[in-house]
Amino acid sequence: MNQTALHQLMISAHPHLIQDKDFDRLFELRLSGNLSLIKELYFSLYPEEDHTISFHKLLRSLPALFKDRPLPLRELDIQRLSKGNWYQSEKIVGMQLYVDHFNKDLRGLAEKIGYFEKLGINFLHLMPITPRPLGENDGGYAVNSYHEVEKRFGTKNDLLDLTEKLRDRGMFLMLDFVANHTSNEFSWAKKAMQGDEKYQGYYYTYPDRTVPDEFEKSLPEIFPMTAPGNFTYNAKMDKYVMTVFNQYQWDLNYSNPEVFLEMLANLIKLVNLGVDVVRLDALAFLWKKMATQSQNLPEAHALIALFRMCLQVIAPGVVFLAEAIVAPKEIIKYFGTGQIKGNECEIAYNATLMALLWDAMATKKTILLYQNIRSLPKKPREATWINYIRCHDDIGLGFEDHHIHEIGWDAKEHRKFLLDYYCQRIPWSPAKGMMFMYNPKTGDGRITGSCASLLGLEKALEQNDRTHIAQAIDKIIMMYGIILSYGGIPLIYAGDEIGTLNDYSYLAEKDKKEDSRWVNRPDQDWEAIANLDKGKTYQSKIFFALQKLISIRKENPVFADGNNLILYDCDNPHVLVFERSSTTKGEILVLCNFHEVPQWVDRNNIGSFGKVAFTRDLISGNAITFARDALMLNPYQILWMVKV
Ligand code: GLC
């Protein structure tokens, strides 16, 4: 059973406990509700005969961890439970940002709340703000602590002030929990290096290459060009340690239950700062097993569900986002399958849609997008997506080859075309992206670059080409129009709302120059923002168009995620058409044209929307007209069609 539903039932059955603010009793009820699943998951990972004592330790730790949950958060937890699946609301629109690149530090960020409100943002994903090594640190994803604040971002009090301000305004905060690895400067790693065997056992450490070599036979490489291999020799320990990502990121060994217990405490300390959504970083990698790729293993799912079930007992208002940028059919499993369906992560990145939208932009065709989305099982009713176009990472072409073959294209050639198109290897392409982790042996690579540069704005501006500037703006608006209407939380990558171009300054920095993901981690351009209201700059065109889309989304409950998306195949390979409808919240049809010439959509191919006499586009407010039973979509136009 979905345990959230159980907890919702429980609180409605005990209104007096809420009235009396009897949080301890509510905690006990939740613990009793989740206990059998916690036990089952725990012993599935750590067999009973050896780990009964550590299980008792877990049981003792839960009330102790709950004790530290601040009162306002306990109250919020209960409000959230009574509200149901709050994260599916049409009212939520997010932004992802680097605190230092945005406005210096946490205080600077708090000063910009007005900017978020102006655009309509009420959900923030702050990139890691925890202490990290000086020099290379993977943008903060090498953590020295899970709940302290890196000095240059401010203090823990600044963070607490910010979370309070956000709560007062009904805004949400998402922070990372980098569960898979710590930095090599983390206290456990330091102790391991001093020879402490207990802490060496918190990581995968080996005295020689026998086990590492065995592992390497099946482990893929994540950063083959900058961090080849999955193990690093550490001279201080005279041991090899598993480092799947970078050499300074040591993989935690969750087959040791002590690691789970300590990481659970770290997680709770983090959420007790006022975090609403926890981004579980690199969660596909959490469990390692010889002779496998050590990704997406059933044990990893059990471990995440175990974290989830414990977190729910302590902080039922907090939810998990799965950062699983893996094959489409694997992503959906992070919502939980079988017995843990609905009990794993509530939210996942819709990396599939993201990659397919970039595919459609380059090919001007939506066939692969349709093919993939159609092949995916429906997500659970209580789950939702984070829909996004760009983020701080690369764009991986994560869709599967067989889908490319099925539509009659050659997978290898097709992938090559996409890399060529986006990474400046085709002169006619408008895109100015960069290659990431290109492997000349296999031809595999990933793409980096800002949304605007990938969609042609940078090149068009360089060439002072007005037509293409206008086209790039339309593309940005269409891409964002899709994720704002698709169902889920739309997440705008800071800077995209003003068409920020690639930032090449990283090439001059020794610790960054090998990692082209930095091309899309620019400083927020406050000068351009100061001029938004003044003129007709490209920045203001994009900003105000997105502002409008966001406000329309928020006013129309039909955009809430009710797991109600219907794709329409309308016999035109250049368009994407989908319906969002519900008996209580209304209906809307989204139509978009991925081609640079106008496209026609037959009214017989759009279900009931083609049968009514009058329809209107919510975006322009104009009536939609059919000419000889077809409607025309301008190049890169998006329509949000409603019946009138
Ligand atoms: C996630 C982050 C990425 C980081 C990796 C390792 O994928 O998004 O930026 O490099 O985890 O922590």
mmCIF file of C-alpha atoms in Angstrom, residues 39-369:
data_model
loop_
_atom_site.group_PDB
_atom_site.id
_atom_site.type_symbol
_atom_site.label_atom_id
_atom_site.label_comp_id
_atom_site.label_asym_id
_atom_site.label_seq_id
_atom_site.Cartn_x
_atom_site.Cartn_y
_atom_site.Cartn_z
ATOM 1 C CA LYS A 39 11.605 -3.995 9.034
ATOM 2 C CA GLU A 40 11.106 -5.890 5.822
ATOM 3 C CA LEU A 41 13.237 -3.488 3.793
ATOM 4 C CA TYR A 42 15.945 -3.363 6.428
ATOM 5 C CA PHE A 43 16.319 -7.103 6.687
ATOM 6 C CA SER A 44 16.148 -7.515 2.923
ATOM 7 C CA LEU A 45 19.338 -5.459 2.782
ATOM 8 C CA TYR A 46 20.903 -6.500 6.083
ATOM 9 C CA PRO A 47 19.924 -10.114 6.877
ATOM 10 C CA GLU A 48 18.301 -10.674 10.234
ATOM 11 C CA GLU A 49 20.750 -13.139 11.768
ATOM 12 C CA ASP A 50 23.589 -10.604 11.657
ATOM 13 C CA HIS A 51 21.864 -7.269 11.982
ATOM 14 C CA THR A 52 19.171 -7.438 14.638
ATOM 15 C CA ILE A 53 21.222 -5.220 16.934
ATOM 16 C CA SER A 54 21.690 -2.555 14.300
ATOM 17 C CA PHE A 55 17.956 -2.702 13.560
ATOM 18 C CA HIS A 56 17.234 -1.949 17.208
ATOM 19 C CA LYS A 57 19.641 0.938 16.933
ATOM 20 C CA LEU A 58 17.604 2.232 13.999
ATOM 21 C CA LEU A 59 14.391 1.946 16.002
ATOM 22 C CA ARG A 60 15.918 3.858 18.884
ATOM 23 C CA SER A 61 17.247 6.550 16.590
ATOM 24 C CA LEU A 62 13.886 7.439 15.009
ATOM 25 C CA PRO A 63 12.257 9.065 18.091
ATOM 26 C CA ALA A 64 15.557 10.770 18.896
ATOM 27 C CA LEU A 65 15.711 12.250 15.404
ATOM 28 C CA PHE A 66 12.063 13.311 15.579
ATOM 29 C CA LYS A 67 12.694 15.151 18.835
ATOM 30 C CA ASP A 68 14.804 17.692 16.969
ATOM 31 C CA ARG A 69 12.182 18.457 14.348
ATOM 32 C CA PRO A 70 11.223 22.101 14.906
ATOM 33 C CA LEU A 71 7.624 22.849 15.801
ATOM 34 C CA PRO A 72 6.744 24.942 12.725
ATOM 35 C CA LEU A 73 7.934 22.073 10.527
ATOM 36 C CA ARG A 74 5.901 19.521 12.494
ATOM 37 C CA GLU A 75 2.855 21.690 11.904
ATOM 38 C CA LEU A 76 3.626 22.037 8.238
ATOM 39 C CA ASP A 77 3.997 18.257 7.963
ATOM 40 C CA ILE A 78 0.465 17.761 9.168
ATOM 41 C CA GLN A 79 -0.937 20.496 6.918
ATOM 42 C CA ARG A 80 0.770 18.880 3.943
ATOM 43 C CA LEU A 81 -0.589 15.456 4.802
ATOM 44 C CA SER A 82 -4.105 16.847 4.988
ATOM 45 C CA LYS A 83 -3.651 18.519 1.618
ATOM 46 C CA GLY A 84 -2.894 15.331 -0.258
ATOM 47 C CA ASN A 85 -0.324 15.316 -3.024
ATOM 48 C CA TRP A 86 0.585 18.977 -2.726
ATOM 49 C CA TYR A 87 3.517 18.666 -5.121
ATOM 50 C CA GLN A 88 1.162 17.991 -8.045
ATOM 51 C CA SER A 89 -0.359 21.449 -7.861
ATOM 52 C CA GLU A 90 -0.551 23.751 -10.886
ATOM 53 C CA LYS A 91 0.474 26.550 -8.535
ATOM 54 C CA ILE A 92 4.061 25.301 -8.221
ATOM 55 C CA VAL A 93 6.672 26.683 -10.608
ATOM 56 C CA GLY A 94 10.335 26.221 -9.819
ATOM 57 C CA MET A 95 13.745 27.678 -10.502
ATOM 58 C CA GLN A 96 17.132 26.025 -10.132
ATOM 59 C CA LEU A 97 20.103 28.204 -9.318
ATOM 60 C CA TYR A 98 23.609 28.467 -7.941
ATOM 61 C CA VAL A 99 23.458 30.721 -4.888
ATOM 62 C CA ASP A 100 26.842 32.368 -5.586
ATOM 63 C CA HIS A 101 26.144 32.838 -9.286
ATOM 64 C CA PHE A 102 22.703 34.211 -8.584
ATOM 65 C CA ASN A 103 23.276 36.961 -6.076
ATOM 66 C CA LYS A 104 26.446 36.282 -4.079
ATOM 67 C CA ASP A 105 25.165 34.403 -1.030
ATOM 68 C CA LEU A 106 22.096 33.288 0.913
ATOM 69 C CA ARG A 107 21.320 36.789 2.124
ATOM 70 C CA GLY A 108 21.677 38.080 -1.403
ATOM 71 C CA LEU A 109 19.264 35.395 -2.516
ATOM 72 C CA ALA A 110 16.714 36.389 0.116
ATOM 73 C CA GLU A 111 16.868 39.933 -1.273
ATOM 74 C CA LYS A 112 15.716 38.623 -4.615
ATOM 75 C CA ILE A 113 12.486 37.041 -3.444
ATOM 76 C CA GLY A 114 10.710 39.910 -5.182
ATOM 77 C CA TYR A 115 12.268 38.818 -8.488
ATOM 78 C CA PHE A 116 10.963 35.288 -8.047
ATOM 79 C CA GLU A 117 7.538 36.626 -7.232
ATOM 80 C CA LYS A 118 7.585 38.862 -10.283
ATOM 81 C CA LEU A 119 8.200 35.894 -12.541
ATOM 82 C CA GLY A 120 5.877 33.590 -10.584
ATOM 83 C CA ILE A 121 8.490 31.298 -9.059
ATOM 84 C CA ASN A 122 7.595 29.702 -5.724
ATOM 85 C CA PHE A 123 9.884 26.677 -5.612
ATOM 86 C CA LEU A 124 13.661 26.947 -5.440
ATOM 87 C CA HIS A 125 16.298 24.344 -6.052
ATOM 88 C CA LEU A 126 19.545 25.696 -4.646
ATOM 89 C CA MET A 127 22.606 23.918 -5.918
ATOM 90 C CA PRO A 128 24.787 22.503 -3.133
ATOM 91 C CA ILE A 129 25.499 25.004 -0.377
ATOM 92 C CA THR A 130 27.367 22.625 1.906
ATOM 93 C CA PRO A 131 31.139 22.833 2.579
ATOM 94 C CA ARG A 132 33.323 21.296 -0.112
ATOM 95 C CA PRO A 133 37.034 20.985 -0.908
ATOM 96 C CA LEU A 134 38.795 24.007 -2.288
ATOM 97 C CA GLY A 135 39.702 23.519 -5.932
ATOM 98 C CA GLU A 136 37.851 20.809 -7.792
ATOM 99 C CA ASN A 137 34.626 19.830 -6.077
ATOM 100 C CA ASP A 138 32.159 18.964 -8.840
ATOM 101 C CA GLY A 139 30.187 22.150 -8.272
ATOM 102 C CA GLY A 140 29.707 21.272 -4.605
ATOM 103 C CA TYR A 141 28.690 17.650 -5.235
ATOM 104 C CA ALA A 142 31.777 16.636 -3.273
ATOM 105 C CA VAL A 143 30.516 17.275 0.252
ATOM 106 C CA ASN A 144 32.515 17.870 3.414
ATOM 107 C CA SER A 145 29.328 17.995 5.517
ATOM 108 C CA TYR A 146 25.645 17.281 4.916
ATOM 109 C CA HIS A 147 24.074 20.011 6.998
ATOM 110 C CA GLU A 148 26.580 22.818 7.455
ATOM 111 C CA VAL A 149 26.708 25.838 5.187
ATOM 112 C CA GLU A 150 29.775 26.678 3.119
ATOM 113 C CA LYS A 151 31.197 29.918 4.532
ATOM 114 C CA ARG A 152 31.114 31.918 1.356
ATOM 115 C CA PHE A 153 27.356 31.286 1.059
ATOM 116 C CA GLY A 154 26.716 32.517 4.601
ATOM 117 C CA THR A 155 25.862 30.815 7.851
ATOM 118 C CA LYS A 156 23.394 28.232 9.017
ATOM 119 C CA ASN A 157 21.386 31.103 10.466
ATOM 120 C CA ASP A 158 21.213 32.736 7.054
ATOM 121 C CA LEU A 159 19.799 29.494 5.733
ATOM 122 C CA LEU A 160 17.299 29.270 8.573
ATOM 123 C CA ASP A 161 16.259 32.886 7.939
ATOM 124 C CA LEU A 162 15.796 32.112 4.280
ATOM 125 C CA THR A 163 13.720 28.978 4.893
ATOM 126 C CA GLU A 164 11.528 30.927 7.284
ATOM 127 C CA LYS A 165 11.016 33.699 4.735
ATOM 128 C CA LEU A 166 10.166 31.164 2.059
ATOM 129 C CA ARG A 167 7.682 29.404 4.343
ATOM 130 C CA ASP A 168 6.012 32.705 5.191
ATOM 131 C CA ARG A 169 5.410 33.244 1.503
ATOM 132 C CA GLY A 170 4.255 29.702 0.802
ATOM 133 C CA MET A 171 7.398 28.993 -1.204
ATOM 134 C CA PHE A 172 9.178 25.635 -1.336
ATOM 135 C CA LEU A 173 12.842 24.771 -0.994
ATOM 136 C CA MET A 174 14.663 21.853 -2.556
ATOM 137 C CA LEU A 175 18.206 20.949 -1.523
ATOM 138 C CA ASP A 176 20.482 18.117 -2.502
ATOM 139 C CA PHE A 177 21.280 15.103 -0.418
ATOM 140 C CA VAL A 178 24.404 13.695 -2.036
ATOM 141 C CA ALA A 179 23.747 10.193 -0.791
ATOM 142 C CA ASN A 180 26.110 8.238 -3.011
ATOM 143 C CA HIS A 181 29.446 9.730 -2.034
ATOM 144 C CA THR A 182 31.290 12.100 0.245
ATOM 145 C CA SER A 183 34.323 14.161 -0.623
ATOM 146 C CA ASN A 184 37.759 12.874 0.297
ATOM 147 C CA GLU A 185 37.809 15.611 2.954
ATOM 148 C CA PHE A 186 34.709 14.369 4.771
ATOM 149 C CA SER A 187 35.425 13.404 8.402
ATOM 150 C CA TRP A 188 34.920 9.688 7.671
ATOM 151 C CA ALA A 189 37.321 9.805 4.736
ATOM 152 C CA LYS A 190 39.892 11.610 6.870
ATOM 153 C CA LYS A 191 39.629 8.966 9.583
ATOM 154 C CA ALA A 192 39.852 6.235 6.966
ATOM 155 C CA MET A 193 43.046 7.834 5.689
ATOM 156 C CA GLN A 194 44.433 7.825 9.216
ATOM 157 C CA GLY A 195 44.052 4.061 9.155
ATOM 158 C CA ASP A 196 40.773 3.756 11.114
ATOM 159 C CA GLU A 197 39.326 0.480 9.853
ATOM 160 C CA LYS A 198 35.814 1.289 10.997
ATOM 161 C CA TYR A 199 35.734 4.237 8.604
ATOM 162 C CA GLN A 200 37.564 2.413 5.849
ATOM 163 C CA GLY A 201 34.537 0.127 6.021
ATOM 164 C CA TYR A 202 32.259 3.116 5.322
ATOM 165 C CA TYR A 203 33.697 3.140 1.808
ATOM 166 C CA TYR A 204 34.685 0.435 -0.654
ATOM 167 C CA THR A 205 38.373 0.113 0.174
ATOM 168 C CA TYR A 206 40.675 -2.680 -0.964
ATOM 169 C CA PRO A 207 44.320 -3.509 -0.243
ATOM 170 C CA ASP A 208 45.136 -4.348 -3.864
ATOM 171 C CA ARG A 209 43.598 -4.343 -7.330
ATOM 172 C CA THR A 210 42.029 -7.813 -7.199
ATOM 173 C CA VAL A 211 38.500 -6.723 -6.299
ATOM 174 C CA PRO A 212 38.689 -3.387 -8.159
ATOM 175 C CA ASP A 213 39.759 -5.176 -11.339
ATOM 176 C CA GLU A 214 36.887 -7.601 -10.968
ATOM 177 C CA PHE A 215 34.447 -4.690 -10.503
ATOM 178 C CA GLU A 216 35.897 -2.811 -13.474
ATOM 179 C CA LYS A 217 34.910 -5.652 -15.801
ATOM 180 C CA SER A 218 31.273 -4.581 -15.597
ATOM 181 C CA LEU A 219 31.296 -0.983 -14.297
ATOM 182 C CA PRO A 220 30.801 1.737 -16.901
ATOM 183 C CA GLU A 221 32.713 5.025 -16.639
ATOM 184 C CA ILE A 222 30.793 8.155 -15.770
ATOM 185 C CA PHE A 223 33.441 10.741 -16.589
ATOM 186 C CA PRO A 224 35.718 8.718 -18.891
ATOM 187 C CA MET A 225 37.734 11.690 -20.072
ATOM 188 C CA THR A 226 38.434 13.409 -16.753
ATOM 189 C CA ALA A 227 38.091 10.561 -14.248
ATOM 190 C CA PRO A 228 38.649 7.260 -16.007
ATOM 191 C CA GLY A 229 38.137 4.071 -14.008
ATOM 192 C CA ASN A 230 36.095 3.582 -10.868
ATOM 193 C CA PHE A 231 38.828 3.221 -8.235
ATOM 194 C CA THR A 232 41.517 5.540 -6.944
ATOM 195 C CA TYR A 233 44.687 4.577 -5.142
ATOM 196 C CA ASN A 234 45.089 6.437 -1.870
ATOM 197 C CA ALA A 235 48.671 6.512 -0.678
ATOM 198 C CA LYS A 236 47.778 7.498 2.900
ATOM 199 C CA MET A 237 45.690 4.363 3.357
ATOM 200 C CA ASP A 238 47.757 2.397 0.892
ATOM 201 C CA LYS A 239 44.422 1.180 -0.417
ATOM 202 C CA TYR A 240 42.195 1.505 -3.439
ATOM 203 C CA VAL A 241 38.889 3.269 -2.866
ATOM 204 C CA MET A 242 35.853 3.206 -5.120
ATOM 205 C CA THR A 243 35.338 6.573 -6.847
ATOM 206 C CA VAL A 244 32.677 6.132 -9.512
ATOM 207 C CA PHE A 245 32.401 9.859 -10.256
ATOM 208 C CA ASN A 246 35.561 11.881 -9.602
ATOM 209 C CA GLN A 247 38.657 10.757 -7.739
ATOM 210 C CA TYR A 248 37.815 13.060 -4.840
ATOM 211 C CA GLN A 249 34.267 11.617 -4.489
ATOM 212 C CA TRP A 250 34.369 8.427 -2.440
ATOM 213 C CA ASP A 251 31.430 6.058 -2.848
ATOM 214 C CA LEU A 252 29.667 5.180 0.385
ATOM 215 C CA ASN A 253 29.359 1.519 1.208
ATOM 216 C CA TYR A 254 25.695 0.988 2.060
ATOM 217 C CA SER A 255 26.171 -2.732 2.489
ATOM 218 C CA ASN A 256 27.429 -1.587 5.896
ATOM 219 C CA PRO A 257 24.274 -0.762 7.955
ATOM 220 C CA GLU A 258 26.224 1.782 10.033
ATOM 221 C CA VAL A 259 26.513 3.873 6.880
ATOM 222 C CA PHE A 260 22.754 3.789 6.407
ATOM 223 C CA LEU A 261 22.136 4.749 10.043
ATOM 224 C CA GLU A 262 24.536 7.677 9.927
ATOM 225 C CA MET A 263 23.300 8.871 6.560
ATOM 226 C CA LEU A 264 19.710 8.760 7.795
ATOM 227 C CA ALA A 265 20.717 11.048 10.662
ATOM 228 C CA ASN A 266 22.404 13.366 8.145
ATOM 229 C CA LEU A 267 19.287 13.401 6.008
ATOM 230 C CA ILE A 268 17.063 14.293 8.948
ATOM 231 C CA LYS A 269 19.396 17.062 10.096
ATOM 232 C CA LEU A 270 19.216 18.488 6.592
ATOM 233 C CA VAL A 271 15.415 18.402 6.324
ATOM 234 C CA ASN A 272 15.072 19.857 9.816
ATOM 235 C CA LEU A 273 16.590 23.052 8.434
ATOM 236 C CA GLY A 274 13.338 23.557 6.531
ATOM 237 C CA VAL A 275 13.806 21.641 3.313
ATOM 238 C CA ASP A 276 10.591 20.637 1.538
ATOM 239 C CA VAL A 277 11.951 18.478 -1.257
ATOM 240 C CA VAL A 278 15.129 16.426 -1.029
ATOM 241 C CA ARG A 279 16.927 15.897 -4.303
ATOM 242 C CA LEU A 280 18.452 12.457 -3.941
ATOM 243 C CA ASP A 281 21.559 12.911 -5.985
ATOM 244 C CA ALA A 282 22.856 10.061 -8.159
ATOM 245 C CA LEU A 283 20.541 7.620 -6.422
ATOM 246 C CA ALA A 284 20.779 5.011 -9.188
ATOM 247 C CA PHE A 285 24.296 4.277 -7.972
ATOM 248 C CA LEU A 286 23.582 3.639 -4.307
ATOM 249 C CA TRP A 287 24.167 -0.107 -4.278
ATOM 250 C CA LYS A 288 27.170 -1.855 -5.794
ATOM 251 C CA LYS A 289 27.335 -5.474 -6.820
ATOM 252 C CA MET A 290 30.119 -7.359 -8.514
ATOM 253 C CA ALA A 291 29.479 -8.404 -12.130
ATOM 254 C CA THR A 292 26.772 -5.767 -12.602
ATOM 255 C CA GLN A 293 26.820 -2.157 -13.776
ATOM 256 C CA SER A 294 25.973 -1.244 -10.184
ATOM 257 C CA GLN A 295 23.199 1.034 -11.328
ATOM 258 C CA ASN A 296 19.440 0.711 -10.752
ATOM 259 C CA LEU A 297 19.881 -2.448 -8.692
ATOM 260 C CA PRO A 298 16.863 -3.768 -6.746
ATOM 261 C CA GLU A 299 18.831 -3.192 -3.531
ATOM 262 C CA ALA A 300 19.227 0.481 -4.434
ATOM 263 C CA HIS A 301 15.439 0.719 -4.739
ATOM 264 C CA ALA A 302 14.982 -1.041 -1.385
ATOM 265 C CA LEU A 303 17.495 1.318 0.229
ATOM 266 C CA ILE A 304 15.757 4.417 -1.122
ATOM 267 C CA ALA A 305 12.387 3.089 0.075
ATOM 268 C CA LEU A 306 13.943 2.457 3.474
ATOM 269 C CA PHE A 307 15.172 6.070 3.648
ATOM 270 C CA ARG A 308 11.731 7.153 2.483
ATOM 271 C CA MET A 309 9.794 5.137 5.057
ATOM 272 C CA CYS A 310 11.965 6.426 7.904
ATOM 273 C CA LEU A 311 11.801 10.009 6.670
ATOM 274 C CA GLN A 312 8.036 9.756 6.413
ATOM 275 C CA VAL A 313 7.759 8.781 10.060
ATOM 276 C CA ILE A 314 9.776 11.824 11.118
ATOM 277 C CA ALA A 315 8.908 14.422 8.475
ATOM 278 C CA PRO A 316 5.859 13.342 6.485
ATOM 279 C CA GLY A 317 5.633 16.699 4.726
ATOM 280 C CA VAL A 318 8.980 16.227 3.004
ATOM 281 C CA VAL A 319 9.234 14.414 -0.320
ATOM 282 C CA PHE A 320 11.988 12.884 -2.428
ATOM 283 C CA LEU A 321 13.055 13.810 -5.934
ATOM 284 C CA ALA A 322 14.855 11.043 -7.804
ATOM 285 C CA GLU A 323 17.866 12.312 -9.691
ATOM 286 C CA ALA A 324 18.020 9.247 -11.894
ATOM 287 C CA ILE A 325 19.241 10.259 -15.306
ATOM 288 C CA VAL A 326 19.033 6.752 -16.657
ATOM 289 C CA ALA A 327 17.137 4.839 -19.345
ATOM 290 C CA PRO A 328 13.456 5.873 -19.555
ATOM 291 C CA LYS A 329 12.122 2.513 -18.384
ATOM 292 C CA GLU A 330 14.446 2.662 -15.372
ATOM 293 C CA ILE A 331 13.552 6.231 -14.362
ATOM 294 C CA ILE A 332 9.925 5.374 -13.802
ATOM 295 C CA LYS A 333 10.882 2.593 -11.385
ATOM 296 C CA TYR A 334 12.064 5.193 -8.869
ATOM 297 C CA PHE A 335 8.410 5.887 -8.106
ATOM 298 C CA GLY A 336 8.481 2.402 -6.650
ATOM 299 C CA THR A 337 7.286 -0.857 -8.117
ATOM 300 C CA GLY A 338 5.618 -3.915 -6.630
ATOM 301 C CA GLN A 339 5.373 -3.744 -2.878
ATOM 302 C CA ILE A 340 7.122 -0.376 -2.696
ATOM 303 C CA LYS A 341 4.997 1.295 -5.380
ATOM 304 C CA GLY A 342 4.316 4.836 -4.207
ATOM 305 C CA ASN A 343 6.783 4.404 -1.337
ATOM 306 C CA GLU A 344 10.028 5.367 -2.999
ATOM 307 C CA CYS A 345 10.280 8.808 -4.604
ATOM 308 C CA GLU A 346 7.295 11.088 -5.147
ATOM 309 C CA ILE A 347 9.046 13.094 -7.844
ATOM 310 C CA ALA A 348 11.532 12.257 -10.588
ATOM 311 C CA TYR A 349 13.286 14.280 -13.253
ATOM 312 C CA ASN A 350 11.599 13.790 -16.589
ATOM 313 C CA ALA A 351 14.960 13.342 -18.308
ATOM 314 C CA THR A 352 13.248 11.370 -21.062
ATOM 315 C CA LEU A 353 11.010 14.226 -22.120
ATOM 316 C CA MET A 354 13.906 16.668 -21.832
ATOM 317 C CA ALA A 355 16.208 14.691 -24.137
ATOM 318 C CA LEU A 356 13.402 13.994 -26.598
ATOM 319 C CA LEU A 357 12.476 17.655 -26.854
ATOM 320 C CA TRP A 358 16.060 18.409 -27.851
ATOM 321 C CA ASP A 359 15.831 15.571 -30.356
ATOM 322 C CA ALA A 360 12.660 17.055 -31.812
ATOM 323 C CA MET A 361 14.240 20.505 -32.066
ATOM 324 C CA ALA A 362 17.234 19.202 -33.993
ATOM 325 C CA THR A 363 15.322 16.856 -36.303
ATOM 326 C CA LYS A 364 12.250 19.105 -36.564
ATOM 327 C CA LYS A 365 10.340 15.881 -36.048
ATOM 328 C CA THR A 366 8.426 14.549 -33.078
ATOM 329 C CA ILE A 367 8.353 10.897 -34.135
ATOM 330 C CA LEU A 368 10.960 9.652 -31.674
ATOM 331 C CA LEU A 369 9.309 11.622 -28.910
#
